[in-house]
mmCIF file of C-alpha atoms in Angstrom:
data_model
loop_
_atom_site.group_PDB
_atom_site.id
_atom_site.type_symbol
_atom_site.label_atom_id
_atom_site.label_comp_id
_atom_site.label_asym_id
_atom_site.label_seq_id
_atom_site.Cartn_x
_atom_site.Cartn_y
_atom_site.Cartn_z
ATOM 1 C CA ALA A 1 39.716 64.262 -24.296
ATOM 2 C CA GLY A 2 42.518 62.260 -25.089
ATOM 3 C CA THR A 3 40.816 59.874 -27.299
ATOM 4 C CA THR A 4 40.803 61.705 -30.953
ATOM 5 C CA ARG A 5 43.623 62.826 -32.509
ATOM 6 C CA LEU A 6 43.947 65.549 -35.638
ATOM 7 C CA TYR A 7 47.596 64.730 -37.335
ATOM 8 C CA LEU A 8 48.127 68.002 -39.090
ATOM 9 C CA SER A 9 51.266 68.564 -41.288
ATOM 10 C CA GLY A 10 52.199 71.460 -43.352
ATOM 11 C CA GLU A 11 53.991 74.589 -43.431
ATOM 12 C CA LYS A 12 51.185 76.380 -40.709
ATOM 13 C CA ALA A 13 50.525 72.455 -38.698
ATOM 14 C CA GLN A 14 51.895 74.259 -35.794
ATOM 15 C CA GLU A 15 49.470 77.366 -35.757
ATOM 16 C CA ILE A 16 46.933 75.466 -36.395
ATOM 17 C CA ALA A 17 47.697 72.980 -33.821
ATOM 18 C CA GLU A 18 47.951 75.509 -30.782
ATOM 19 C CA ILE A 19 44.095 76.524 -32.254
ATOM 20 C CA PHE A 20 42.947 73.438 -30.259
ATOM 21 C CA ALA A 21 45.279 74.087 -27.428
ATOM 22 C CA GLY A 22 43.121 72.570 -23.976
ATOM 23 C CA SER A 23 40.079 71.473 -26.155
ATOM 24 C CA MET A 24 38.516 67.951 -26.336
ATOM 25 C CA LEU A 25 40.938 67.782 -30.055
ATOM 26 C CA ASP A 26 44.475 66.085 -29.444
ATOM 27 C CA ALA A 27 46.027 68.414 -32.091
ATOM 28 C CA ARG A 28 49.403 67.782 -33.321
ATOM 29 C CA SER A 29 52.500 68.928 -35.596
ATOM 30 C CA ILE A 30 54.296 65.783 -36.693
ATOM 31 C CA GLY A 31 55.586 68.156 -39.874
ATOM 32 C CA THR A 32 56.188 70.531 -41.840
ATOM 33 C CA VAL A 33 56.516 68.607 -45.184
ATOM 34 C CA PRO A 34 52.563 68.807 -46.708
ATOM 35 C CA GLY A 35 50.958 65.383 -46.803
ATOM 36 C CA GLU A 36 52.766 63.209 -43.605
ATOM 37 C CA ALA A 37 49.452 63.604 -41.469
ATOM 38 C CA SER A 38 47.731 61.834 -44.766
ATOM 39 C CA ALA A 39 50.566 59.460 -45.350
ATOM 40 C CA LEU A 40 50.282 58.750 -40.633
ATOM 41 C CA LYS A 41 46.665 58.413 -41.432
ATOM 42 C CA VAL A 42 47.644 55.822 -44.432
ATOM 43 C CA ALA A 43 49.821 53.778 -42.386
ATOM 44 C CA TYR A 44 47.671 53.538 -38.724
ATOM 45 C CA ALA A 45 44.972 52.385 -40.978
ATOM 46 C CA ALA A 46 46.816 49.928 -42.635
ATOM 47 C CA TRP A 47 47.737 47.759 -39.512
ATOM 48 C CA THR A 48 44.050 48.420 -37.358
ATOM 49 C CA LYS A 49 41.756 48.184 -40.078
ATOM 50 C CA GLY A 50 44.270 45.904 -42.450
ATOM 51 C CA THR A 51 44.863 43.166 -39.421
ATOM 52 C CA ASP A 52 40.736 43.012 -38.353
ATOM 53 C CA ALA A 53 40.206 41.995 -42.131
ATOM 54 C CA LEU A 54 43.513 39.511 -41.502
ATOM 55 C CA ILE A 55 42.738 38.160 -38.715
ATOM 56 C CA LEU A 56 38.728 37.510 -39.901
ATOM 57 C CA ALA A 57 40.849 35.763 -43.031
ATOM 58 C CA ILE A 58 42.735 33.505 -41.009
ATOM 59 C CA ARG A 59 39.690 32.293 -39.152
ATOM 60 C CA ALA A 60 37.923 31.826 -42.539
ATOM 61 C CA LEU A 61 40.729 29.911 -43.080
ATOM 62 C CA ALA A 62 41.165 27.250 -40.437
ATOM 63 C CA SER A 63 38.193 26.745 -39.929
ATOM 64 C CA HIS A 64 37.257 25.421 -44.184
ATOM 65 C CA GLU A 65 40.614 23.779 -43.329
ATOM 66 C CA GLY A 66 39.464 21.449 -40.046
ATOM 67 C CA VAL A 67 41.495 23.294 -38.032
ATOM 68 C CA GLU A 68 40.350 25.818 -36.234
ATOM 69 C CA ASP A 69 40.119 24.316 -32.636
ATOM 70 C CA ALA A 70 43.899 24.004 -33.662
ATOM 71 C CA LEU A 71 44.547 27.294 -34.625
ATOM 72 C CA LEU A 72 42.619 28.148 -31.135
ATOM 73 C CA GLN A 73 44.858 26.419 -28.532
ATOM 74 C CA GLU A 74 47.908 27.812 -30.577
ATOM 75 C CA TRP A 75 47.205 31.181 -29.780
ATOM 76 C CA ARG A 76 46.490 30.798 -26.217
ATOM 77 C CA ILE A 77 49.731 28.779 -25.456
ATOM 78 C CA SER A 78 51.580 31.616 -28.130
ATOM 79 C CA GLN A 79 49.906 34.577 -28.727
ATOM 80 C CA PRO A 80 46.719 34.589 -25.536
ATOM 81 C CA ALA A 81 45.787 38.350 -27.233
ATOM 82 C CA LEU A 82 44.321 37.186 -30.982
ATOM 83 C CA GLU A 83 41.466 35.254 -29.883
ATOM 84 C CA LYS A 84 40.221 37.922 -28.509
ATOM 85 C CA LYS A 85 41.308 40.659 -31.059
ATOM 86 C CA CYS A 86 39.195 38.109 -33.617
ATOM 87 C CA VAL A 87 36.406 38.804 -31.412
ATOM 88 C CA GLN A 88 36.725 42.560 -31.515
ATOM 89 C CA ALA A 89 36.987 42.303 -35.336
ATOM 90 C CA ALA A 90 33.568 40.050 -35.202
ATOM 91 C CA SER A 91 31.703 42.208 -33.090
ATOM 92 C CA SER A 92 32.755 45.923 -33.567
ATOM 93 C CA ALA A 93 34.773 45.666 -37.128
ATOM 94 C CA ALA A 94 32.249 43.920 -38.978
ATOM 95 C CA PRO A 95 30.137 45.638 -38.827
ATOM 96 C CA LYS A 96 31.449 48.659 -40.177
ATOM 97 C CA MET A 97 34.220 46.810 -42.326
ATOM 98 C CA TRP A 98 32.203 47.817 -45.323
ATOM 99 C CA ARG A 99 32.713 51.333 -44.807
ATOM 100 C CA TYR A 100 37.058 50.512 -45.284
ATOM 101 C CA VAL A 101 36.837 49.026 -48.934
ATOM 102 C CA GLY A 102 37.472 52.389 -50.027
ATOM 103 C CA GLU A 103 40.386 52.791 -47.903
ATOM 104 C CA MET A 104 41.564 49.822 -48.498
ATOM 105 C CA LYS A 105 41.856 50.195 -52.022
ATOM 106 C CA GLU A 106 44.248 53.464 -51.525
ATOM 107 C CA ILE A 107 45.729 52.240 -48.964
ATOM 108 C CA ALA A 108 47.126 49.489 -51.875
ATOM 109 C CA GLY A 109 47.588 52.342 -54.323
ATOM 110 C CA ALA A 110 49.622 53.961 -51.183
ATOM 111 C CA PHE A 111 52.404 50.474 -50.975
ATOM 112 C CA GLU A 112 52.528 50.280 -54.415
ATOM 113 C CA ALA A 113 53.476 54.028 -55.043
ATOM 114 C CA ALA A 114 56.146 53.330 -52.437
ATOM 115 C CA GLY A 115 58.020 50.375 -54.338
ATOM 116 C CA LEU A 116 55.660 48.471 -51.933
ATOM 117 C CA PRO A 117 53.606 45.095 -52.630
ATOM 118 C CA GLY A 118 49.154 46.581 -52.257
ATOM 119 C CA GLY A 119 48.228 43.250 -52.568
ATOM 120 C CA PHE A 120 47.688 42.563 -49.081
ATOM 121 C CA HIS A 121 45.236 45.336 -48.871
ATOM 122 C CA GLN A 122 43.635 44.881 -52.187
ATOM 123 C CA ALA A 123 42.506 41.328 -50.526
ATOM 124 C CA ALA A 124 41.890 43.285 -47.166
ATOM 125 C CA ALA A 125 39.213 45.556 -49.113
ATOM 126 C CA ASP A 126 38.130 42.297 -50.477
ATOM 127 C CA ILE A 127 37.300 40.905 -47.575
ATOM 128 C CA CYS A 128 35.561 44.262 -46.345
ATOM 129 C CA GLN A 129 33.377 43.835 -49.155
ATOM 130 C CA ARG A 130 31.925 40.542 -48.505
ATOM 131 C CA LEU A 131 31.159 41.436 -45.213
ATOM 132 C CA ALA A 132 29.132 44.934 -46.140
ATOM 133 C CA VAL A 133 25.889 42.080 -45.497
ATOM 134 C CA PHE A 134 26.675 43.070 -41.732
ATOM 135 C CA LYS A 135 26.307 47.088 -42.773
ATOM 136 C CA ASP A 136 26.116 48.781 -38.996
ATOM 137 C CA GLN A 137 24.677 45.289 -37.097
ATOM 138 C CA THR A 138 25.619 46.132 -33.737
ATOM 139 C CA GLU A 139 22.170 44.738 -31.569
ATOM 140 C CA PRO A 140 23.128 41.404 -30.834
ATOM 141 C CA PRO A 141 27.425 41.784 -31.705
ATOM 142 C CA LEU A 142 27.924 39.563 -34.599
ATOM 143 C CA THR A 143 29.809 36.418 -33.621
ATOM 144 C CA VAL A 144 32.845 34.985 -35.150
ATOM 145 C CA ALA A 145 30.883 32.419 -35.978
ATOM 146 C CA GLN A 146 28.477 34.761 -38.232
ATOM 147 C CA VAL A 147 31.228 36.538 -39.495
ATOM 148 C CA LEU A 148 32.941 32.978 -40.946
ATOM 149 C CA LYS A 149 29.430 31.473 -42.304
ATOM 150 C CA GLN A 150 29.428 35.030 -44.119
ATOM 151 C CA LEU A 151 33.124 35.185 -45.680
ATOM 152 C CA GLU A 152 32.271 31.063 -46.350
ATOM 153 C CA ALA A 153 29.259 31.469 -48.094
ATOM 154 C CA LYS A 154 30.998 34.182 -50.600
ATOM 155 C CA ARG A 155 33.742 31.299 -51.722
#
C-alpha cells in the first residue's frame, strides 16, 4: 500500500478511482481530459528514467576525460546526493534499462510533439541500448565501474 499509484483521466476517471478505494492500489483521478494520465506518466518517466541515463553518461564522459575523481569531489561539495544517485542508477536501473529504450524514444516523440527538443531522450535511448547487455543482472549488483566500462566499449 502506498507505493503503487494508478493515475486516471477521462470522463469516468473519478468513478473508476473510487473502485480502488481502500485497496493496495492508490488510484488517483487527475482530470477529465483523456490522455492526461498518460502525459503524466511520460513526464514522470522523462525525469526518473531519463536522469538515470544522464548521470551514467556524465560519469562516462568524466571517466573518458580523466576527471572522474575531480567530478566526484565536486559532487560531494555541491551536489552530495549525486554520487549515491549514480551508484543506484548502475546497480538498480542498468539491469532494466533495456526496457527503457522504446519508452525513451516515445518520450522524445512527446517532447517533439509539444514543440520541445527530443534529442536528450533519443540519446537516453542510446545509453539504455548500450546497457542492454546487463539485462536483468542483479546478482551481484552492478558497479558504476562495470557500467562505465560497457558505455566506453560501445564508443
